[in-house]
Amino acid sequence: MPGKLKVKIVAGRHLPVMDRASDLTDAFVEVKFGNTTFKTDVYLKSLNPQWNSEWFKFEVDDEDLQDEPLQITVLDHDTYSANDAIGKVYIDIDPLLYSEAATVISGWFPIYDTIHGIRGEINVVVKVDLFNDLNRFRQSSCGIKFFCTTSIPKCYRAVIIHGFVEELVVNEDPEYQWIDRIRTPRASNEARQRLISLMSGELQRKIGLKVLEMRGNAVVGYLQCFDLEGESGLVVRAIGTACTLDKLSSPAAFLPACNSPSKEMKEIPFNEDPNPNTHSSGPSTPLKNQTYSFSPSKSYSRQSSSSDTDLSLTPKTGMGSGSAGKEGGPFKALLRQQTQSALEQREFPFFTLTAFPPGFLVHVGGVVSARSVKLLDRIHNPDEPETRDAWWAEIRQEIKSHAKALGCHAVVGYSESTSICEEVCILSASGTAAVLNPRFLQDGTVEGCLEQRLEENLPAGCGFCHIPYDELNMPFPAHLTYCYNCRKQKVPDVLFTTIDLPMDAAVIGKGCLIQARLCRLKKKAQAEANATAISNLLPFMEYEVHTQLMNKLKLKGMNALFGLRIQISVGENMLMGLASATGVYLAALPTPGGIQIAGKTPNDGSYEQHISHMQKKINDTIAKNKELYEINPPEICEEIIGSPIPEPRQRSRLLRSQSESSDEVTELDLSHGKKDAFVLEIDDTDAMEDVHSLLTDVPPPSGFYSCNTEIMPGINNWTSEIQMFTSVRVIRLSSLNLTNQALNKNFNDLCENLLKSLYFKLRSMIPCCLCHVNFTVSLPEDELIQVTVTAVAITFDKNQALQTTKTHAEKSLQRASTDNEELLQFPLELCSDSLPSHPFPPAKEHLESASSNSGIPAAQRATSVDYSSFADRCSSWIELIKLKAQTIRRGSIKTTVTVEKASPVGEGNFRNRSSPPCANSTVGVVKMTPLSFIPGAKITKYLGIINMFFIRETTSLREEGGVSGFLHAFIAEVFAMVRAHVAALGGNAVVSYIMKQCVFMENPNKNQAQCLINVSGDAVVFVRESELEVVSTQQPAATCQPSCTGGEVTT
Amino acid sequence: MASELDIFVGNTTLIDEDVYRLWLDGYSVSDAVALRVRSGILEQTGATAAVLQSDTMDHYRTFQMLERLLHAPPKLLHQLIFQIPPSRQALLIERYYAFDEAFVREVLGKKLSKGTKKDLDDISTKTGITLKSCRRQFDNFKRVFKVVEEMRGSLVDNIQQHFLLSDRLARDYAAIVFFANNRFETGKKKLQYLSFGDFAFCAELMIQNWTLGAVGEAPTDPDPQADDMDMDLDKEFLQDLKELKVLVADKDLLDLHKSLVCTALRGKLGVFSEMEANFKNLSRGLVNVAAKLTHNKDVRDLFVDLVEKFVEPCRSDHWPLNDVRLFLNQYSASVHSLDGFRHQALWDRYMGTLRGCLLRLCHD
């Protein structure tokens, strides 16, 4: 009996009217866990019932604690007929099961009904008492921490990164059970929600057991998906990376860690630190005389072998398993051996991480991916999900062999996905082949000498670009050059990866979002014929997507892609491919050549003219893009003052490369450099169209940048304003006899228009960057294309782009001063009115001093810490004042009561962990972001994983505002429920938020629609940097100079 | 390629003030798009008309979802569905409850019933305000009325508490509710020159002095629900006002009153002779207005009577405002020296308010 779950139902509010006669409701609550149910009393005639129940106690196994959700149902009591359900709340109590996370769940939860949406709120308190588990043969895995974040979470240190964990569970989909014909849609939806919740819990527990076996204590980069296979069942599967994490416990411990380029620094990945010292002096990665031999290459190639219903795509087929380097000597061999042994123990040396502790990633080979087309059949025995397991095992095996072919032992940035249409399913997996440093892979015993030597010599910022494969035995044709950074190793001309840009990578200019979009018509077919047709199309699609990516990359004047994600979706009569990645110019790789157009019918004069015209247009575009993204090849870069890459290390590198300049100059002549130029032959309309589509991509309006990685290369002065959003568009293709071209154009327009709309909507945030732009495409019906985008817009400070070495304190001052400017429109009104006198005068004073300070650089640095904290406080006063200004404008003397109540209190509400935000009436702000960090803030605690699944259905679509109204309301409700759960855990943000599924089905004729949404993320507590600084200055251990804390701002 | 579905949902709800205004003004999506295009936004941002259309639709949808909450503003503060910064919430509420001067003049003092609602299209045509906007404003009036109707305590405070309006706007609503409740006639031709501000000013004075709540002490009435404290005029007070009749009925008293006023004002008034000639008429007018207030019908005609009996005579003799003020001050004060008159307190309660109202009403 290892756990006691205690639940208290406090109150409800804003309940719907359930009794038309009295316009009131007689509500009571059922609390269910497992098979035990408790009920509260009926609270008569109220829309705001106060149950204030006793503590309901459930004595349960910890296995159940992990699997089962707590189910709270609010009902309306009816004396004569059956009680009407108002709605439900499912609470995942997993966060209460491990010690460092939340201790209590307490707060207002939206009461959710799958037919009516949110109907009021209920205040609940949940606690768990865990007893020590003495059973050695236990099935539970309480205590394993789960993180969606695909890097080592901020307040932890990775001791060992164990590796890949995966699991899947299957079940019948309640929607397709016979009973569904006789039960209500509500009952069916609830059965589904509950089942998926149960399966998620079970899955998490099983993965936890595997982690325990590996002696880990956490799963990072946990990604759980479900496949709705229709008739054949429901699959919930998850992958993740098992780790042993150490908490950087006290705030004092982690503060200095970030502030000095000490050893700990390395273990906090992803702190993109603008402080150059860290990089230049700090030890970092790869070996100096590393000669893994091997050779460079392009990261990508494909070959396919297809069998009847089963096709595998091989991005890489070479045999080039790494032969040992000649110059490497014993040391390298040793390293290699260790790495290998560490990795080869594992079935799949995969890592779902996309960002790594410094030193972890040694070389990157390129993208590896595999796809396979399967026919779904009924899952006969849910307890033996062997078929699905076998399918995935097959694909993983293929990925592994691709990685080997690239001379790599491991795959990082690994992910899996599916696309299902009727009984055909495409399974896809992709990742980045890489060579890893064994230091993190096993227990410390081996580390000793190795580590030291590792850290001696480091070609910083370019090591990962060096080819891991054999130069003489390349798996595919590629163009190799010596690294432009260290001049010692070979690098490929282009690099594609699925990971985030390593933080120490030397990059020139800014990055940008690059997308390849593609549609292919397919004949409608059944079963095997259909699968074969799809299998036959896949290689062509992959090839075209790749070509598009390559062309667009060159058009941008860049040479590497990060965060590459290729999605192939299958529909009844077409296939769609959407690839998104962030293009950058890696300093280590050669300058990309231009794009040359060649016609095949050279006789026609006007045709030639046309071609040369196109050529000119392309060259102009490349030149324009280079300017836009500030890509200045090294030679020029020297002269450009204020290039956004301020690291001295890089400058010195640039100096070195100057000697080579004579070589390079010719390469700048884009169209004529024959060695690198990419030749496009336009001998048919298809190719013409390709060229056109290249040129139709419009760059974002000025002040906007976009990327699909966590951080935007070249921008590191984020301010704290963030706006996460989801946008969904569905278009209906107009005619039935569509051509591939028309389809492509439609799809392209859809994506481009969507981006344009986003830029327009977010124009008030300029200058800003859309980060982690995540497009998903699906084909819900015959002529429908659905595109869903989730991203976060983050503002940054333009003025500071040139002054990255500035202290954080100064940054916050500037922020305060911009606030001040915004306020300037009010001052008259403010002065003439009787404001509460105490906060105002000091605020004004400090603002003045703050704004005057911001212009003065170094001189005032010493005092700046104090100022910044003031500035921050001022800005909260400003908020208050702003509110007043609004009302004052209408000439009032008093301020409304509520406005005062609602002001900054809300924000501060959750900062104080000791006071749970439960009965408080003000709604606290909960931030949501797909990134693993919050700009301008420090994450101090991870409260647990949020993994929620909702179904919403309507039979009155028109009345709810049509499909747009329906989905808009539903997504807003999903956000609200996520925020409420986070707030109840005591958190104030969700990081690594992802909407994994948004399945929308409509039947306008029947006035019906249904939507399923699955979201996840990590609930966290964050503290604003400015507040943190107050703490840090109080710390006597003053290793932290304010100038160093600057590093945190940008993370 | 028609967009079947097109939505944007932010974690923080985006509110575009310009679009909100267009929505409040009752423009359809296509009209709003046209107006936005005319504002030059496309040139500023480089967006296309399609983008604007989608953006406008999105905002309109958001506002429609918010409207339900705006009907009970405290709900907007406590709801969890839309994360909106407090300053934005205040803006949403304030703008939603703002009204057009032209519209409020049309319905001020009318019963907030279905009948009046039917006349809204006429009002819409007359004022040029869209029917949609008229409906919103009318419904706002009615909603506030319904909520505070049965409530005890200060009208302004009640409105502020339940609708979270700024002080100024809450006062305006108090006036609207007060007028609707007492059905004061404001639509007559001779009252057209008066603005909503004039009426609101009078309403505030009357609420402060002539209602039950104005007495300032808890009603001794055993059934405290019997009267709304701030909305209804104090019946007892109105009844008592009959006693003032003696001021004009008793000829000696009237003469004495006149001589007191004339003595005090001689040489101070530009229109002294006109005042002297008209005194009895004016005094009769003012006192008779008071005496008649027992009848509901006469209460409704209060402003008509005041304008007829006092404002118009003054206007026809071209009294300067300052002279009106001097006269009214003296006219009220002199009564204290009339030994035979016993209702000094009653007189002050009546005249104190009326003096303020009359001064406000005396303009062109």
PDB file of N, CA, C and O in Angstrom, chain A residues 723-730 732 746 760-761 763 883 890 896 898 902 921 926 928 963-964 968 976 979 1002, chain B residues 1-2 4-12 16 52 54-55 58 61 65 78 80-81 83 86-87 94 164-165 168:
ATOM      1  N   GLN A 723       5.362  35.813 -27.052  1.00  0.00           N
ATOM      2  CA  GLN A 723       3.981  35.492 -27.414  1.00  0.00           C
ATOM      3  C   GLN A 723       3.974  34.164 -28.155  1.00  0.00           C
ATOM      4  O   GLN A 723       4.445  34.062 -29.279  1.00  0.00           O
ATOM      5  N   MET A 724       3.480  33.139 -27.479  1.00  0.00           N
ATOM      6  CA  MET A 724       3.347  31.847 -28.130  1.00  0.00           C
ATOM      7  C   MET A 724       1.982  31.806 -28.808  1.00  0.00           C
ATOM      8  O   MET A 724       1.016  32.352 -28.294  1.00  0.00           O
ATOM      9  N   PHE A 725       1.921  31.170 -29.954  1.00  0.00           N
ATOM     10  CA  PHE A 725       0.637  31.121 -30.638  1.00  0.00           C
ATOM     11  C   PHE A 725       0.518  29.847 -31.471  1.00  0.00           C
ATOM     12  O   PHE A 725       1.512  29.211 -31.805  1.00  0.00           O
ATOM     13  N   THR A 726      -0.709  29.508 -31.766  1.00  0.00           N
ATOM     14  CA  THR A 726      -0.992  28.434 -32.704  1.00  0.00           C
ATOM     15  C   THR A 726      -1.898  28.993 -33.777  1.00  0.00           C
ATOM     16  O   THR A 726      -2.833  29.723 -33.470  1.00  0.00           O
ATOM     17  N   SER A 727      -1.581  28.691 -34.998  1.00  0.00           N
ATOM     18  CA  SER A 727      -2.422  29.146 -36.091  1.00  0.00           C
ATOM     19  C   SER A 727      -2.752  27.933 -36.954  1.00  0.00           C
ATOM     20  O   SER A 727      -1.877  27.124 -37.238  1.00  0.00           O
ATOM     21  N   VAL A 728      -3.999  27.814 -37.336  1.00  0.00           N
ATOM     22  CA  VAL A 728      -4.412  26.668 -38.153  1.00  0.00           C
ATOM     23  C   VAL A 728      -5.116  27.182 -39.401  1.00  0.00           C
ATOM     24  O   VAL A 728      -5.918  28.109 -39.326  1.00  0.00           O
ATOM     25  N   ARG A 729      -4.775  26.589 -40.524  1.00  0.00           N
ATOM     26  CA  ARG A 729      -5.502  26.915 -41.756  1.00  0.00           C
ATOM     27  C   ARG A 729      -5.873  25.645 -42.479  1.00  0.00           C
ATOM     28  O   ARG A 729      -5.073  24.709 -42.534  1.00  0.00           O
ATOM     29  N   VAL A 730      -7.061  25.639 -43.011  1.00  0.00           N
ATOM     30  CA  VAL A 730      -7.486  24.529 -43.854  1.00  0.00           C
ATOM     31  C   VAL A 730      -7.957  25.123 -45.172  1.00  0.00           C
ATOM     32  O   VAL A 730      -8.717  26.094 -45.167  1.00  0.00           O
ATOM     33  N   ARG A 732      -9.620  24.246 -49.063  1.00  0.00           N
ATOM     34  CA  ARG A 732     -10.261  23.238 -49.891  1.00  0.00           C
ATOM     35  C   ARG A 732      -9.771  23.454 -51.310  1.00  0.00           C
ATOM     36  O   ARG A 732      -9.829  24.553 -51.845  1.00  0.00           O
ATOM     37  N   ASN A 746      -0.820  25.925 -54.839  1.00  0.00           N
ATOM     38  CA  ASN A 746      -1.774  26.097 -53.750  1.00  0.00           C
ATOM     39  C   ASN A 746      -1.116  25.927 -52.389  1.00  0.00           C
ATOM     40  O   ASN A 746      -1.329  26.705 -51.470  1.00  0.00           O
ATOM     41  N   PHE A 760       2.017  39.984 -39.982  1.00  0.00           N
ATOM     42  CA  PHE A 760       1.124  41.126 -39.825  1.00  0.00           C
ATOM     43  C   PHE A 760       0.559  41.187 -38.406  1.00  0.00           C
ATOM     44  O   PHE A 760       0.552  42.227 -37.764  1.00  0.00           O
ATOM     45  N   LYS A 761       0.123  40.045 -37.920  1.00  0.00           N
ATOM     46  CA  LYS A 761      -0.499  40.002 -36.604  1.00  0.00           C
ATOM     47  C   LYS A 761       0.456  40.423 -35.496  1.00  0.00           C
ATOM     48  O   LYS A 761       0.060  41.005 -34.508  1.00  0.00           O
ATOM     49  N   ARG A 763       2.964  42.433 -35.713  1.00  0.00           N
ATOM     50  CA  ARG A 763       3.769  43.593 -36.090  1.00  0.00           C
ATOM     51  C   ARG A 763       4.070  44.513 -34.909  1.00  0.00           C
ATOM     52  O   ARG A 763       5.064  45.218 -34.917  1.00  0.00           O
ATOM     53  N   LEU A 883      -2.470  51.682 -16.217  1.00  0.00           N
ATOM     54  CA  LEU A 883      -3.866  51.354 -16.022  1.00  0.00           C
ATOM     55  C   LEU A 883      -4.623  52.589 -15.633  1.00  0.00           C
ATOM     56  O   LEU A 883      -5.686  52.874 -16.130  1.00  0.00           O
ATOM     57  N   ARG A 890     -10.565  59.538 -18.974  1.00  0.00           N
ATOM     58  CA  ARG A 890     -11.973  59.892 -19.035  1.00  0.00           C
ATOM     59  C   ARG A 890     -12.326  60.855 -17.922  1.00  0.00           C
ATOM     60  O   ARG A 890     -13.480  61.150 -17.701  1.00  0.00           O
ATOM     61  N   THR A 896     -10.801  52.607 -10.539  1.00  0.00           N
ATOM     62  CA  THR A 896     -11.748  51.554 -10.187  1.00  0.00           C
ATOM     63  C   THR A 896     -11.063  50.528  -9.297  1.00  0.00           C
ATOM     64  O   THR A 896      -9.890  50.238  -9.435  1.00  0.00           O
ATOM     65  N   THR A 898     -11.317  47.352  -9.071  1.00  0.00           N
ATOM     66  CA  THR A 898     -10.848  46.107  -9.654  1.00  0.00           C
ATOM     67  C   THR A 898      -9.558  46.266 -10.389  1.00  0.00           C
ATOM     68  O   THR A 898      -8.734  45.393 -10.372  1.00  0.00           O
ATOM     69  N   ALA A 902      -6.379  43.970  -9.894  1.00  0.00           N
ATOM     70  CA  ALA A 902      -5.892  43.081 -10.936  1.00  0.00           C
ATOM     71  C   ALA A 902      -4.482  43.382 -11.394  1.00  0.00           C
ATOM     72  O   ALA A 902      -3.894  42.601 -12.102  1.00  0.00           O
ATOM     73  N   SER A 921      -8.398  35.126  -6.061  1.00  0.00           N
ATOM     74  CA  SER A 921      -9.332  35.388  -7.155  1.00  0.00           C
ATOM     75  C   SER A 921      -8.627  35.864  -8.416  1.00  0.00           C
ATOM     76  O   SER A 921      -9.109  35.664  -9.508  1.00  0.00           O
ATOM     77  N   VAL A 926       0.473  32.798 -16.824  1.00  0.00           N
ATOM     78  CA  VAL A 926       1.300  31.634 -17.108  1.00  0.00           C
ATOM     79  C   VAL A 926       1.822  31.777 -18.527  1.00  0.00           C
ATOM     80  O   VAL A 926       1.053  31.914 -19.473  1.00  0.00           O
ATOM     81  N   MET A 928       3.732  30.493 -21.926  1.00  0.00           N
ATOM     82  CA  MET A 928       3.909  29.231 -22.627  1.00  0.00           C
ATOM     83  C   MET A 928       4.901  29.470 -23.749  1.00  0.00           C
ATOM     84  O   MET A 928       4.848  30.495 -24.421  1.00  0.00           O
ATOM     85  N   VAL A 963     -16.535  26.348 -38.539  1.00  0.00           N
ATOM     86  CA  VAL A 963     -15.334  25.589 -38.178  1.00  0.00           C
ATOM     87  C   VAL A 963     -14.312  26.486 -37.493  1.00  0.00           C
ATOM     88  O   VAL A 963     -13.661  26.081 -36.532  1.00  0.00           O
ATOM     89  N   SER A 964     -14.162  27.712 -37.981  1.00  0.00           N
ATOM     90  CA  SER A 964     -13.166  28.608 -37.384  1.00  0.00           C
ATOM     91  C   SER A 964     -13.524  28.930 -35.942  1.00  0.00           C
ATOM     92  O   SER A 964     -12.681  28.877 -35.053  1.00  0.00           O
ATOM     93  N   HIS A 968     -11.163  27.762 -32.957  1.00  0.00           N
ATOM     94  CA  HIS A 968     -10.590  28.890 -32.216  1.00  0.00           C
ATOM     95  C   HIS A 968     -10.906  28.746 -30.718  1.00  0.00           C
ATOM     96  O   HIS A 968     -10.018  28.813 -29.869  1.00  0.00           O
ATOM     97  N   ALA A 976      -6.007  27.351 -21.967  1.00  0.00           N
ATOM     98  CA  ALA A 976      -6.480  27.691 -20.624  1.00  0.00           C
ATOM     99  C   ALA A 976      -6.294  26.511 -19.677  1.00  0.00           C
ATOM    100  O   ALA A 976      -5.879  26.686 -18.526  1.00  0.00           O
ATOM    101  N   ARG A 979      -2.622  26.117 -18.822  1.00  0.00           N
ATOM    102  CA  ARG A 979      -2.208  27.159 -17.870  1.00  0.00           C
ATOM    103  C   ARG A 979      -2.733  26.858 -16.472  1.00  0.00           C
ATOM    104  O   ARG A 979      -2.010  26.991 -15.485  1.00  0.00           O
ATOM    105  N   GLU A1002     -14.588  17.496 -39.949  1.00  0.00           N
ATOM    106  CA  GLU A1002     -15.843  18.232 -39.978  1.00  0.00           C
ATOM    107  C   GLU A1002     -16.839  17.535 -40.893  1.00  0.00           C
ATOM    108  O   GLU A1002     -16.461  16.794 -41.800  1.00  0.00           O
TER     109      GLU A1002
ATOM    110  N   MET B   1      -9.157  28.392 -54.352  1.00  0.00           N
ATOM    111  CA  MET B   1      -8.532  27.951 -53.103  1.00  0.00           C
ATOM    112  C   MET B   1      -9.123  28.754 -51.951  1.00  0.00           C
ATOM    113  O   MET B   1      -8.579  29.765 -51.517  1.00  0.00           O
ATOM    114  N   ALA B   2     -10.244  28.331 -51.491  1.00  0.00           N
ATOM    115  CA  ALA B   2     -10.894  29.062 -50.414  1.00  0.00           C
ATOM    116  C   ALA B   2     -10.398  28.554 -49.068  1.00  0.00           C
ATOM    117  O   ALA B   2     -10.212  27.360 -48.892  1.00  0.00           O
ATOM    118  N   GLU B   4     -11.045  27.329 -45.764  1.00  0.00           N
ATOM    119  CA  GLU B   4     -12.162  26.765 -45.029  1.00  0.00           C
ATOM    120  C   GLU B   4     -12.126  27.231 -43.588  1.00  0.00           C
ATOM    121  O   GLU B   4     -13.141  27.481 -42.977  1.00  0.00           O
ATOM    122  N   LEU B   5     -10.922  27.282 -43.109  1.00  0.00           N
ATOM    123  CA  LEU B   5     -10.729  27.514 -41.691  1.00  0.00           C
ATOM    124  C   LEU B   5      -9.455  28.324 -41.567  1.00  0.00           C
ATOM    125  O   LEU B   5      -8.479  28.049 -42.270  1.00  0.00           O
ATOM    126  N   ASP B   6      -9.477  29.324 -40.730  1.00  0.00           N
ATOM    127  CA  ASP B   6      -8.323  30.202 -40.629  1.00  0.00           C
ATOM    128  C   ASP B   6      -8.340  30.843 -39.247  1.00  0.00           C
ATOM    129  O   ASP B   6      -9.153  31.714 -38.976  1.00  0.00           O
ATOM    130  N   ILE B   7      -7.481  30.375 -38.377  1.00  0.00           N
ATOM    131  CA  ILE B   7      -7.508  30.917 -37.018  1.00  0.00           C
ATOM    132  C   ILE B   7      -6.111  31.174 -36.494  1.00  0.00           C
ATOM    133  O   ILE B   7      -5.136  30.598 -36.973  1.00  0.00           O
ATOM    134  N   PHE B   8      -6.055  32.049 -35.524  1.00  0.00           N
ATOM    135  CA  PHE B   8      -4.809  32.378 -34.837  1.00  0.00           C
ATOM    136  C   PHE B   8      -5.166  32.511 -33.368  1.00  0.00           C
ATOM    137  O   PHE B   8      -6.042  33.287 -33.011  1.00  0.00           O
ATOM    138  N   VAL B   9      -4.505  31.746 -32.521  1.00  0.00           N
ATOM    139  CA  VAL B   9      -4.774  31.828 -31.086  1.00  0.00           C
ATOM    140  C   VAL B   9      -3.462  32.065 -30.359  1.00  0.00           C
ATOM    141  O   VAL B   9      -2.528  31.273 -30.492  1.00  0.00           O
ATOM    142  N   GLY B  10      -3.367  33.145 -29.651  1.00  0.00           N
ATOM    143  CA  GLY B  10      -2.157  33.454 -28.894  1.00  0.00           C
ATOM    144  C   GLY B  10      -2.325  33.073 -27.440  1.00  0.00           C
ATOM    145  O   GLY B  10      -3.444  33.061 -26.930  1.00  0.00           O
ATOM    146  N   ASN B  11      -1.217  32.767 -26.778  1.00  0.00           N
ATOM    147  CA  ASN B  11      -1.301  32.479 -25.345  1.00  0.00           C
ATOM    148  C   ASN B  11      -1.765  33.732 -24.621  1.00  0.00           C
ATOM    149  O   ASN B  11      -2.560  33.663 -23.692  1.00  0.00           O
ATOM    150  N   THR B  12      -1.252  34.877 -25.050  1.00  0.00           N
ATOM    151  CA  THR B  12      -1.818  36.142 -24.603  1.00  0.00           C
ATOM    152  C   THR B  12      -2.741  36.593 -25.723  1.00  0.00           C
ATOM    153  O   THR B  12      -2.327  36.642 -26.867  1.00  0.00           O
ATOM    154  N   ASP B  16      -6.449  44.210 -30.997  1.00  0.00           N
ATOM    155  CA  ASP B  16      -6.098  45.343 -31.838  1.00  0.00           C
ATOM    156  C   ASP B  16      -7.111  46.446 -31.573  1.00  0.00           C
ATOM    157  O   ASP B  16      -8.294  46.303 -31.865  1.00  0.00           O
ATOM    158  N   LEU B  52      -5.308  41.130 -44.417  1.00  0.00           N
ATOM    159  CA  LEU B  52      -6.129  42.029 -43.614  1.00  0.00           C
ATOM    160  C   LEU B  52      -7.486  41.405 -43.320  1.00  0.00           C
ATOM    161  O   LEU B  52      -8.004  41.489 -42.206  1.00  0.00           O
ATOM    162  N   SER B  54      -8.203  38.220 -43.194  1.00  0.00           N
ATOM    163  CA  SER B  54      -8.037  37.131 -42.240  1.00  0.00           C
ATOM    164  C   SER B  54      -7.818  37.673 -40.830  1.00  0.00           C
ATOM    165  O   SER B  54      -8.373  37.174 -39.858  1.00  0.00           O
ATOM    166  N   ASP B  55      -7.030  38.726 -40.744  1.00  0.00           N
ATOM    167  CA  ASP B  55      -6.739  39.334 -39.440  1.00  0.00           C
ATOM    168  C   ASP B  55      -8.015  39.910 -38.829  1.00  0.00           C
ATOM    169  O   ASP B  55      -8.300  39.714 -37.647  1.00  0.00           O
ATOM    170  N   ASP B  58     -10.362  37.246 -37.586  1.00  0.00           N
ATOM    171  CA  ASP B  58      -9.831  36.667 -36.369  1.00  0.00           C
ATOM    172  C   ASP B  58     -10.160  37.526 -35.149  1.00  0.00           C
ATOM    173  O   ASP B  58     -10.606  37.019 -34.123  1.00  0.00           O
ATOM    174  N   ARG B  61     -13.826  37.420 -34.347  1.00  0.00           N
ATOM    175  CA  ARG B  61     -14.198  36.188 -33.670  1.00  0.00           C
ATOM    176  C   ARG B  61     -13.823  36.259 -32.197  1.00  0.00           C
ATOM    177  O   ARG B  61     -14.589  35.878 -31.316  1.00  0.00           O
ATOM    178  N   MET B  65     -16.323  36.166 -28.894  1.00  0.00           N
ATOM    179  CA  MET B  65     -16.184  35.249 -27.757  1.00  0.00           C
ATOM    180  C   MET B  65     -16.068  36.032 -26.460  1.00  0.00           C
ATOM    181  O   MET B  65     -16.526  35.582 -25.404  1.00  0.00           O
ATOM    182  N   HIS B  78     -11.926  37.029 -13.952  1.00  0.00           N
ATOM    183  CA  HIS B  78     -11.667  35.743 -13.312  1.00  0.00           C
ATOM    184  C   HIS B  78     -11.613  34.583 -14.282  1.00  0.00           C
ATOM    185  O   HIS B  78     -11.221  33.498 -13.916  1.00  0.00           O
ATOM    186  N   LEU B  80     -10.563  32.003 -17.234  1.00  0.00           N
ATOM    187  CA  LEU B  80      -9.243  31.441 -17.497  1.00  0.00           C
ATOM    188  C   LEU B  80      -8.971  31.281 -18.995  1.00  0.00           C
ATOM    189  O   LEU B  80      -7.858  30.993 -19.398  1.00  0.00           O
ATOM    190  N   ILE B  81      -9.998  31.463 -19.819  1.00  0.00           N
ATOM    191  CA  ILE B  81      -9.840  31.111 -21.227  1.00  0.00           C
ATOM    192  C   ILE B  81      -8.960  32.093 -21.986  1.00  0.00           C
ATOM    193  O   ILE B  81      -8.127  31.705 -22.784  1.00  0.00           O
ATOM    194  N   GLN B  83      -6.081  34.865 -21.770  1.00  0.00           N
ATOM    195  CA  GLN B  83      -5.084  35.504 -20.911  1.00  0.00           C
ATOM    196  C   GLN B  83      -4.881  36.920 -21.449  1.00  0.00           C
ATOM    197  O   GLN B  83      -4.311  37.103 -22.517  1.00  0.00           O
ATOM    198  N   PRO B  86      -4.115  42.995 -17.394  1.00  0.00           N
ATOM    199  CA  PRO B  86      -5.139  43.805 -16.730  1.00  0.00           C
ATOM    200  C   PRO B  86      -5.426  45.128 -17.440  1.00  0.00           C
ATOM    201  O   PRO B  86      -6.576  45.548 -17.536  1.00  0.00           O
ATOM    202  N   SER B  87      -4.385  45.756 -17.965  1.00  0.00           N
ATOM    203  CA  SER B  87      -4.619  47.043 -18.610  1.00  0.00           C
ATOM    204  C   SER B  87      -5.507  46.867 -19.829  1.00  0.00           C
ATOM    205  O   SER B  87      -6.360  47.690 -20.129  1.00  0.00           O
ATOM    206  N   GLU B  94     -14.028  49.293 -20.684  1.00  0.00           N
ATOM    207  CA  GLU B  94     -14.359  50.710 -20.778  1.00  0.00           C
ATOM    208  C   GLU B  94     -14.908  51.061 -22.162  1.00  0.00           C
ATOM    209  O   GLU B  94     -15.903  51.760 -22.293  1.00  0.00           O
ATOM    210  N   LEU B 164     -17.185  47.369 -13.282  1.00  0.00           N
ATOM    211  CA  LEU B 164     -15.772  47.732 -13.298  1.00  0.00           C
ATOM    212  C   LEU B 164     -15.477  48.910 -14.216  1.00  0.00           C
ATOM    213  O   LEU B 164     -14.487  48.938 -14.933  1.00  0.00           O
ATOM    214  N   LEU B 165     -16.395  49.861 -14.232  1.00  0.00           N
ATOM    215  CA  LEU B 165     -16.205  51.014 -15.099  1.00  0.00           C
ATOM    216  C   LEU B 165     -15.384  52.076 -14.381  1.00  0.00           C
ATOM    217  O   LEU B 165     -15.280  52.077 -13.161  1.00  0.00           O
ATOM    218  N   ARG B 168     -15.930  58.057 -14.011  1.00  0.00           N
ATOM    219  CA  ARG B 168     -16.671  58.949 -14.892  1.00  0.00           C
ATOM    220  C   ARG B 168     -17.805  58.203 -15.606  1.00  0.00           C
ATOM    221  O   ARG B 168     -18.955  58.649 -15.608  1.00  0.00           O
TER     222      ARG B 168
END
